[in-house]
PDB file of C-alpha atoms in Angstrom:
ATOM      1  CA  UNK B 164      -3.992 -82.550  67.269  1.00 38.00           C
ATOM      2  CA  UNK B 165      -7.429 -82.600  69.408  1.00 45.00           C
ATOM      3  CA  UNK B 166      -6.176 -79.631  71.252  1.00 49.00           C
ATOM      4  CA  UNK B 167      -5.897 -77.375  68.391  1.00 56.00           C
ATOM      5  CA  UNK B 168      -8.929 -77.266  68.364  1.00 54.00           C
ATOM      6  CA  UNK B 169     -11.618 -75.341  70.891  1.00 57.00           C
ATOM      7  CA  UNK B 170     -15.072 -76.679  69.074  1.00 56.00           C
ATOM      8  CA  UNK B 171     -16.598 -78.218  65.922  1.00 54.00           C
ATOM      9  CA  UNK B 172     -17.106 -75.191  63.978  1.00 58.00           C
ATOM     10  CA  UNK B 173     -13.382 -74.534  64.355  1.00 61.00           C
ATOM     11  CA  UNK B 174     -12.177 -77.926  62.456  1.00 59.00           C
ATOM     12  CA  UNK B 175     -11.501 -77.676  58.683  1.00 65.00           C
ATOM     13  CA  UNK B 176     -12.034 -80.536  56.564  1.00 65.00           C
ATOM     14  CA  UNK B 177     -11.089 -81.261  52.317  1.00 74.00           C
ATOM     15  CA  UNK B 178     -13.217 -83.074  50.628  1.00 73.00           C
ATOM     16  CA  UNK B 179     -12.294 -84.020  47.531  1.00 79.00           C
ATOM     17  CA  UNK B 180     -15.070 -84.986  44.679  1.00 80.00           C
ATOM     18  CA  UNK B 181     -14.179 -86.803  41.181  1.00 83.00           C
ATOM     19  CA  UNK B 182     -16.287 -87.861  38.367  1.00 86.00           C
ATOM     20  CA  UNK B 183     -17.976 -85.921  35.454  1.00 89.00           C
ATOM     21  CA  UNK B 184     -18.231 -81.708  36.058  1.00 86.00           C
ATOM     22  CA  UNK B 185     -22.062 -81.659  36.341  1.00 87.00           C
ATOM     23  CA  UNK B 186     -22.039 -84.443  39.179  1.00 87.00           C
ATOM     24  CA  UNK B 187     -19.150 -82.907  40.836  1.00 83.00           C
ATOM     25  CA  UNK B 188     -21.158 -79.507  40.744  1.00 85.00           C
ATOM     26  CA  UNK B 189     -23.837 -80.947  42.259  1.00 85.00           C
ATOM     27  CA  UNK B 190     -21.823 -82.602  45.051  1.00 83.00           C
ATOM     28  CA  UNK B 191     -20.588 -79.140  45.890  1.00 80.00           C
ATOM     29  CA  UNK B 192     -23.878 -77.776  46.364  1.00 81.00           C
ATOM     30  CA  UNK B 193     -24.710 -80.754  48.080  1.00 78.00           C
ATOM     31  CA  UNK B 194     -21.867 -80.091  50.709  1.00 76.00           C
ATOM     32  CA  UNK B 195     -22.252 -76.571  50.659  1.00 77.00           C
ATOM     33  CA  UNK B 196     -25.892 -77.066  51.797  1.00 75.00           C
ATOM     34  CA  UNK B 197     -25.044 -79.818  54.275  1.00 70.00           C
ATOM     35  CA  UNK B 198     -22.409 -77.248  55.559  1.00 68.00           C
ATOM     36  CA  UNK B 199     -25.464 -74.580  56.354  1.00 71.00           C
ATOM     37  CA  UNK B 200     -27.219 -77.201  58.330  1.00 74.00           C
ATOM     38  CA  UNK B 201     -27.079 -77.141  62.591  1.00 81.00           C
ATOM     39  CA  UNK B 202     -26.669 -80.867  62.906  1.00 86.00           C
ATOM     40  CA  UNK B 203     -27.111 -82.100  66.755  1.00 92.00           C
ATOM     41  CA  UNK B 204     -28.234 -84.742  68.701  1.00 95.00           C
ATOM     42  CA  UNK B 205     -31.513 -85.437  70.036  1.00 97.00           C
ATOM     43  CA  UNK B 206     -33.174 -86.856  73.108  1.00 98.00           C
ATOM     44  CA  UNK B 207     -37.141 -86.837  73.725  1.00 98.00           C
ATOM     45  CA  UNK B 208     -38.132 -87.664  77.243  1.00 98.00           C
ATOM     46  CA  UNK B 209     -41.356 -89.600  77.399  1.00 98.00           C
ATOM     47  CA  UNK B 210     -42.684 -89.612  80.682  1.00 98.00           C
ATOM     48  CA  UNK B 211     -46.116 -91.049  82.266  1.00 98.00           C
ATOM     49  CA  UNK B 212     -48.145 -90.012  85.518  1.00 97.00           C
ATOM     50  CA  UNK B 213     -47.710 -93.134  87.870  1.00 96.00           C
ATOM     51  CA  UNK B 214     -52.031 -93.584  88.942  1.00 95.00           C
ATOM     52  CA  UNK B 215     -52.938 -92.618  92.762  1.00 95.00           C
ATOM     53  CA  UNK B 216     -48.865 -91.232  93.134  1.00 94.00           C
ATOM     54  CA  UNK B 217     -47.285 -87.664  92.572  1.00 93.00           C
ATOM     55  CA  UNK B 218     -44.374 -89.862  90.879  1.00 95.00           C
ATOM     56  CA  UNK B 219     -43.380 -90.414  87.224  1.00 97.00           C
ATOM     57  CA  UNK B 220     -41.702 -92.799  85.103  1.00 98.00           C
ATOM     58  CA  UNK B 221     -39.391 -92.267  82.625  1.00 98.00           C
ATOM     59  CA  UNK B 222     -39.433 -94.832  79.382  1.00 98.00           C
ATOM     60  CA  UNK B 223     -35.464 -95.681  79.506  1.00 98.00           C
ATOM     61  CA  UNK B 224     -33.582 -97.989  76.694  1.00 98.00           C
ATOM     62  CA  UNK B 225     -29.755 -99.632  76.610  1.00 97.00           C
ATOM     63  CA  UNK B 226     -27.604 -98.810  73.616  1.00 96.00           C
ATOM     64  CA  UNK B 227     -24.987-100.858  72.909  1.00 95.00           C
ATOM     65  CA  UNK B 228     -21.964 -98.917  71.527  1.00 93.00           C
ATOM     66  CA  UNK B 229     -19.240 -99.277  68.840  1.00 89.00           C
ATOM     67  CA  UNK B 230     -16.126-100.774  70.233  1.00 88.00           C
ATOM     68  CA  UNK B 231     -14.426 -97.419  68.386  1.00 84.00           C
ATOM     69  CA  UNK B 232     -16.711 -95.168  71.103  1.00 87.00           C
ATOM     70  CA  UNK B 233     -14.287 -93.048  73.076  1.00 85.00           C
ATOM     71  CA  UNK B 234     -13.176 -93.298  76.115  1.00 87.00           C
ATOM     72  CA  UNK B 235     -16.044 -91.779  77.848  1.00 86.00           C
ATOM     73  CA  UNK B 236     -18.770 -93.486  76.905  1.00 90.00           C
ATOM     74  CA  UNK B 237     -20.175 -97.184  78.207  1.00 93.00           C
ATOM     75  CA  UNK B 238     -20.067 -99.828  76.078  1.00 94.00           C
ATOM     76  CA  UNK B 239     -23.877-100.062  76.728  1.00 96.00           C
ATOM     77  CA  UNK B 240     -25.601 -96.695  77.646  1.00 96.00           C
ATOM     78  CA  UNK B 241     -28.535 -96.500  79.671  1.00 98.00           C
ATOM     79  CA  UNK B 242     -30.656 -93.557  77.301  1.00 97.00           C
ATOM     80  CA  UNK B 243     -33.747 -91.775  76.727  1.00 98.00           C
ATOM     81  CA  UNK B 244     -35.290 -91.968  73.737  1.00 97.00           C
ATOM     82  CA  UNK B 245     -33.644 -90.158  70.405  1.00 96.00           C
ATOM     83  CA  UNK B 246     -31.146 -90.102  68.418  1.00 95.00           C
ATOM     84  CA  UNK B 247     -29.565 -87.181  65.755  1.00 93.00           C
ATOM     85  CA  UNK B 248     -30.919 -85.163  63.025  1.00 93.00           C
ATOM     86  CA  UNK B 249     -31.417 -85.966  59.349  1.00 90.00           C
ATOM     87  CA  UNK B 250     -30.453 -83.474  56.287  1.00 83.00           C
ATOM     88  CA  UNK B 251     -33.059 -80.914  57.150  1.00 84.00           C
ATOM     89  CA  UNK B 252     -34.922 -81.869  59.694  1.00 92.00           C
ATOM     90  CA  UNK B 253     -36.022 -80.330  62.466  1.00 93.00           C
ATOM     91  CA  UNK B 254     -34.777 -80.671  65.921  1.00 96.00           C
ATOM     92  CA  UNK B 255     -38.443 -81.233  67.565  1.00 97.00           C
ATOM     93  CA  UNK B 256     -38.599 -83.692  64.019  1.00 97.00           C
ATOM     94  CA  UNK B 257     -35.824 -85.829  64.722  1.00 96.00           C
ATOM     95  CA  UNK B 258     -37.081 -86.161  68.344  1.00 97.00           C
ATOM     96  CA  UNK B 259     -40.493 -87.553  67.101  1.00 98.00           C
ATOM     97  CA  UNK B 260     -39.049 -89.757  64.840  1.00 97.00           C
ATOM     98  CA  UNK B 261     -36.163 -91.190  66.361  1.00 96.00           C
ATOM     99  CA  UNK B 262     -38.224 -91.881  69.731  1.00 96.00           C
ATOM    100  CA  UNK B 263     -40.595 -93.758  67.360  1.00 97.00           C
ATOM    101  CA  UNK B 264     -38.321 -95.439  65.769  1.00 96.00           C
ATOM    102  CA  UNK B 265     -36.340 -96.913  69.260  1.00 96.00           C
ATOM    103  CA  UNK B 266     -39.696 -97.414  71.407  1.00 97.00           C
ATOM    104  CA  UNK B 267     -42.724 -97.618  68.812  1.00 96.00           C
ATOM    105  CA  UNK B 268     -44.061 -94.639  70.597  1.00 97.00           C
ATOM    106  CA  UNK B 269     -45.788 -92.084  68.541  1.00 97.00           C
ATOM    107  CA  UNK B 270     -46.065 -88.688  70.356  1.00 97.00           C
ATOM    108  CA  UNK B 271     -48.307 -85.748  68.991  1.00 96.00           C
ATOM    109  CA  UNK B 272     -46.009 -82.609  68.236  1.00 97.00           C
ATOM    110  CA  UNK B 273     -48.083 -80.545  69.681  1.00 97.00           C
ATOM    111  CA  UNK B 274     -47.761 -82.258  73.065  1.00 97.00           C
ATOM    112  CA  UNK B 275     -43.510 -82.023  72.742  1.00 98.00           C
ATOM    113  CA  UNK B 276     -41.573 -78.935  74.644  1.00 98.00           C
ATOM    114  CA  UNK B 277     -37.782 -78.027  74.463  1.00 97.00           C
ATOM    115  CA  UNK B 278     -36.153 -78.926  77.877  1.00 96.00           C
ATOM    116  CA  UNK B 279     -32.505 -77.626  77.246  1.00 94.00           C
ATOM    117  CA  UNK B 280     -29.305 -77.908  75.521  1.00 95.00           C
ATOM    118  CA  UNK B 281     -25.690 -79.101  76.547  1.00 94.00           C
ATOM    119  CA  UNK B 282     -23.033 -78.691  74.244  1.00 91.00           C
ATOM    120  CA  UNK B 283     -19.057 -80.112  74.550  1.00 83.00           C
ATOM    121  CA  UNK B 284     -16.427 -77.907  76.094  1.00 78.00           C
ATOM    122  CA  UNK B 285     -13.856 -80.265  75.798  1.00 78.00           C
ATOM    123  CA  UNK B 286     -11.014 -79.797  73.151  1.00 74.00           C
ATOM    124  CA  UNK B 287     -10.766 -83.965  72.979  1.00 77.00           C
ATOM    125  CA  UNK B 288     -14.377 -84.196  71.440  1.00 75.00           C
ATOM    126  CA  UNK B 289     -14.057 -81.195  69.402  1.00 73.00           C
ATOM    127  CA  UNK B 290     -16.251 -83.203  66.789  1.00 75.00           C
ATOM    128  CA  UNK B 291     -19.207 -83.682  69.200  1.00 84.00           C
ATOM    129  CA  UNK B 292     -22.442 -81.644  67.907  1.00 88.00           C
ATOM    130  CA  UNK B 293     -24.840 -80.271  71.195  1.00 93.00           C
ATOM    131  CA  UNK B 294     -27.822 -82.193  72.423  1.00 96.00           C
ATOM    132  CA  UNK B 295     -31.244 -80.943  72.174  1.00 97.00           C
ATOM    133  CA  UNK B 296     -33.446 -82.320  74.510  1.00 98.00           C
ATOM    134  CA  UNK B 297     -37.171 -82.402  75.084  1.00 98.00           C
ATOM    135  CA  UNK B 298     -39.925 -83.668  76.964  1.00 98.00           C
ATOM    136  CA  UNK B 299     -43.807 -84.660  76.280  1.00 98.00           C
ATOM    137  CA  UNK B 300     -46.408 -86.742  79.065  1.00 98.00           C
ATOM    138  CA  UNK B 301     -47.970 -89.918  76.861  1.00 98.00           C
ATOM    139  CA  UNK B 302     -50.613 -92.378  78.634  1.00 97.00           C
ATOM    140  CA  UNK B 303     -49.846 -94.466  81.416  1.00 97.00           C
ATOM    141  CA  UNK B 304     -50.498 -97.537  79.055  1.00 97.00           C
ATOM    142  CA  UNK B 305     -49.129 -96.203  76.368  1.00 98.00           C
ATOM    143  CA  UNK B 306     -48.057 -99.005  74.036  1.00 97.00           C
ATOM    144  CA  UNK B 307     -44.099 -99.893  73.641  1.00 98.00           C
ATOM    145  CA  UNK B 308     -43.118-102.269  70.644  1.00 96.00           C
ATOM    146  CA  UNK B 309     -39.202-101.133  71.254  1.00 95.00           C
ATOM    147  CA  UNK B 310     -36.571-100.532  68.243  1.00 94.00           C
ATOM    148  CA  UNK B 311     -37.517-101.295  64.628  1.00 88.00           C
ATOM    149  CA  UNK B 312     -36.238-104.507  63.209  1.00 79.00           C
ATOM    150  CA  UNK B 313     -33.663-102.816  61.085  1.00 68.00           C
ATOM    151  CA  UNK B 314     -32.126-101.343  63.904  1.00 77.00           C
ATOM    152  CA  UNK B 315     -33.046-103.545  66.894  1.00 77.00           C
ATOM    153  CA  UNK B 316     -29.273-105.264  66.836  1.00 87.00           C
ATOM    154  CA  UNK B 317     -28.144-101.703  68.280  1.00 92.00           C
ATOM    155  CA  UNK B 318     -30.195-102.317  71.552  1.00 95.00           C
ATOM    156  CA  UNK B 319     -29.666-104.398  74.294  1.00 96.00           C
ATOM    157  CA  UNK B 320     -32.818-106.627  74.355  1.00 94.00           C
ATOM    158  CA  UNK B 321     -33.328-110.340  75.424  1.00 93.00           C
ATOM    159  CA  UNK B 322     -31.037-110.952  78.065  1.00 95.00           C
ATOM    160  CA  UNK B 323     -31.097-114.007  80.488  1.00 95.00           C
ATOM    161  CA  UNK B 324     -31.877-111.934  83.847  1.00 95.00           C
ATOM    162  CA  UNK B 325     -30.041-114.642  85.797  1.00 96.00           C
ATOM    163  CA  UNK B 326     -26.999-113.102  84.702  1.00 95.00           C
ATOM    164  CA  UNK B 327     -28.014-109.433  84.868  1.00 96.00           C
ATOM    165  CA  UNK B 328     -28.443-110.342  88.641  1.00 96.00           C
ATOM    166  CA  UNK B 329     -25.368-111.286  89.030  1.00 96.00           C
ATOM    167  CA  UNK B 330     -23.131-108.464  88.017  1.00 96.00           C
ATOM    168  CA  UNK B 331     -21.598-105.691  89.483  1.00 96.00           C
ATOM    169  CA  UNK B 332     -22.956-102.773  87.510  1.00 96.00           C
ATOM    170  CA  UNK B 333     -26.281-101.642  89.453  1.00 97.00           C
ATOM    171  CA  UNK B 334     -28.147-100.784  86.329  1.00 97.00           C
ATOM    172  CA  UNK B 335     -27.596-104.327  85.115  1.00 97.00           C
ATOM    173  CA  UNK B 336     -29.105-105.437  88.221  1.00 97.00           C
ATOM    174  CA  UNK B 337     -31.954-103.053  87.551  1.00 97.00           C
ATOM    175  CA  UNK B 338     -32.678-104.130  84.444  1.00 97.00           C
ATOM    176  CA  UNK B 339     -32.778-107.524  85.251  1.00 97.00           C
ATOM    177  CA  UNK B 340     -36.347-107.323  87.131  1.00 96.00           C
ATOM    178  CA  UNK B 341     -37.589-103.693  85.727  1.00 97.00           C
ATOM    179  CA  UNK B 342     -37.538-103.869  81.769  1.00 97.00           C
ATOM    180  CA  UNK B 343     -38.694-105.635  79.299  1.00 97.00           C
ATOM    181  CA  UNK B 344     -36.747-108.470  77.167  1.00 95.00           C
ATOM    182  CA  UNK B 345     -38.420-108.205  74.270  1.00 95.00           C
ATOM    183  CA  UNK B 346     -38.873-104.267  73.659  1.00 96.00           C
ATOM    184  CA  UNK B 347     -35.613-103.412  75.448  1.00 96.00           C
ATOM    185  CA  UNK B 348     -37.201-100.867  77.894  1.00 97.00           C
ATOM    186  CA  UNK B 349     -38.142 -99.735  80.938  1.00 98.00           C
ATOM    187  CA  UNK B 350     -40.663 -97.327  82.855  1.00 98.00           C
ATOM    188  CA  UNK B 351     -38.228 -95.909  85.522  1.00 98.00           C
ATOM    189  CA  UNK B 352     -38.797 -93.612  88.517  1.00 97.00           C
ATOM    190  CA  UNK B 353     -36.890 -90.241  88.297  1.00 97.00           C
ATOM    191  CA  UNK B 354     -35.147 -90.562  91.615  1.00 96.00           C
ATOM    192  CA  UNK B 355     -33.807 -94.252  90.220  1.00 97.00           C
ATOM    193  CA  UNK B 356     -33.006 -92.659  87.223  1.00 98.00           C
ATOM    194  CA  UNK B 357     -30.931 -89.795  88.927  1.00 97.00           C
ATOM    195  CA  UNK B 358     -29.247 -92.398  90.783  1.00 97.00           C
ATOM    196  CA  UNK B 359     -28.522 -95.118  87.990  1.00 98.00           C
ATOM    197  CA  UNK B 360     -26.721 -92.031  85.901  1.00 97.00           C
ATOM    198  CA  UNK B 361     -24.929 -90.542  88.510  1.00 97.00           C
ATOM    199  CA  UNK B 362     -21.671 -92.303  87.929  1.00 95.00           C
ATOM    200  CA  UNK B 363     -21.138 -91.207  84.287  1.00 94.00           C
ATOM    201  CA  UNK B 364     -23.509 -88.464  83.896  1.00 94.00           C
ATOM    202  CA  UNK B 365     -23.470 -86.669  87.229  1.00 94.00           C
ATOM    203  CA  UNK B 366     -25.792 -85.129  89.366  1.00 94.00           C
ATOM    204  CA  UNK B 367     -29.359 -83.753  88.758  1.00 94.00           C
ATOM    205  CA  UNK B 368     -29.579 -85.870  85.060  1.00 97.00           C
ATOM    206  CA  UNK B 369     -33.124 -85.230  84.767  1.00 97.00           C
ATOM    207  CA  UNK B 370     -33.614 -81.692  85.962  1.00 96.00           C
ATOM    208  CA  UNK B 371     -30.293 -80.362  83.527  1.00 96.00           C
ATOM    209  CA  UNK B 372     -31.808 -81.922  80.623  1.00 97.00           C
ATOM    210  CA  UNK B 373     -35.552 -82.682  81.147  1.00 97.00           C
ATOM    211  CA  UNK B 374     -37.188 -79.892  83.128  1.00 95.00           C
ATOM    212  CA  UNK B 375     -40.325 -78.479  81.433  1.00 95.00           C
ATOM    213  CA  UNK B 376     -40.573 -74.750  80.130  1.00 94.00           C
ATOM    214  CA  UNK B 377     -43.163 -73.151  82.501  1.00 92.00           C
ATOM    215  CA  UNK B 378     -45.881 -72.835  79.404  1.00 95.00           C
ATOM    216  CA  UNK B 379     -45.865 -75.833  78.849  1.00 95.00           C
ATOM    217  CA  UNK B 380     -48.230 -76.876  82.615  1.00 94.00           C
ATOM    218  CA  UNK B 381     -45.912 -80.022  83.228  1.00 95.00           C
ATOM    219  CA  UNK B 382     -43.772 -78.739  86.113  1.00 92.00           C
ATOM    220  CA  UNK B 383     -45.873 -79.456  88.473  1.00 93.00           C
ATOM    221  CA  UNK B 384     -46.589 -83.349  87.055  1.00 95.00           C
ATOM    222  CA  UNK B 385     -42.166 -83.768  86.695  1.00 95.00           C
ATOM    223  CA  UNK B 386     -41.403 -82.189  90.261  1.00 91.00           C
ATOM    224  CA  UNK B 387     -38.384 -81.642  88.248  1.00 87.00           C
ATOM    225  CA  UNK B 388     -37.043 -77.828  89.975  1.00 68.00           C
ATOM    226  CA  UNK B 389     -36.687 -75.517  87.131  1.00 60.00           C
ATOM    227  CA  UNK B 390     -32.480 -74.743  87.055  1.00 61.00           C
ATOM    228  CA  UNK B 391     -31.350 -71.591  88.356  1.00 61.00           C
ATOM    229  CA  UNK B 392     -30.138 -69.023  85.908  1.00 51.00           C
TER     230      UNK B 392
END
């Protein structure tokens, strides 16, 4: 059935609405208005100036993921920060606030610049909405508290390093001596980075998603090679 279908906008869906007329009325308008919106996901790469080096660090989480995820996707992901929109928010808005809400890092608009956009191709995840991406410096001791409480079962956080060390998966191995247990989070280096999501993500990660638009002066602090059209 997957097949029949090329992307999202092309899937029809019934919904079907009972209770009094003036509620019902309302949950049409409701719909009609969510139907308007451009939902997506976002991602908002935070990135600091390593002191004395031309290298930078990326602040990297692990997700853990719904044992209904498809079959592409890890049952713990290593991520940047963000998350999806809200009924009408923003894109650059959902950026701020989900990165807040899975690192405790507060970032100045101002200081945030779109770094690209992938969308899904693929008839099988006809349902998937594009990614928005962007990217902002913040202080080299810039302070991370990690997920809120509410959430902070979603993320993979206080883990016995023994074991991390142990297994096979080089990112575990990683994380065992480069993050943080309590916040869930790490300050990695982009060419680690590239590496650690090679496997599953494919070459150049950071530059397809994360390179900076040439107004905003941050090219030259990423090193990240603007794509070629």
């Amino acid at each position: 059935i997957n097949a029949e279908y090329k992307s999202a906008d092309d899937v029809e869906v019934n919904v079907y609405a009972f209770g009094p007329d003036r509620a019902v009325m309302r949950c049409a308008k409701l719909i009609e208005s969510m139907i308007a919106l451009d939902p997506a996901y976002v991602r908002l790469g935070l990135f600091r100036k390593v002191p004395d080096s031309s290298e930078v660090e990326w602040l990297c989480l692990r997700r853990i993921n719904s044992e209904l995820r498809p079959p592409d996707v890890p049952a713990i992901s290593l991520k940047l920060p963000g998350k999806y929109t809200l009924m009408y928010e923003g894109f650059k808005e959902a950026a701020l606030r989900s990165a807040w809400e899975e690192t405790g890092v507060a970032v100045d608009t101002k200081s945030v610049f779109p770094s690209g956009m992938l969308t899904s191709d693929d008839p099988d995840y006809h349902w998937r909405v594009p990614v928005r991406y962007f990217v902002s410096e913040v202080p080299y001791d810039v302070a991370v508290t990690g997920p809120i409480e509410s959430s902070a079962s979603t993320y993979f956080t206080s883990w016995d390093a023994r074991i991390l060390k142990q297994s096979s998966d080089p990112i575990d191995q990683y994380w065992a001596t480069a993050a943080n247990a309590e916040t869930g989070c790490a300050w990695v280096k982009s060419s680690v980075l590239d590496e650690l999501q090679k496997p599953l993500r494919g070459a150049n990660y950071l530059t397809i998603r994360y390179t900076p638009p040439p107004y905003s002066d941050l090219q030259h602090i990423t090193n990240l090679p603007p794509l070629e059209s």
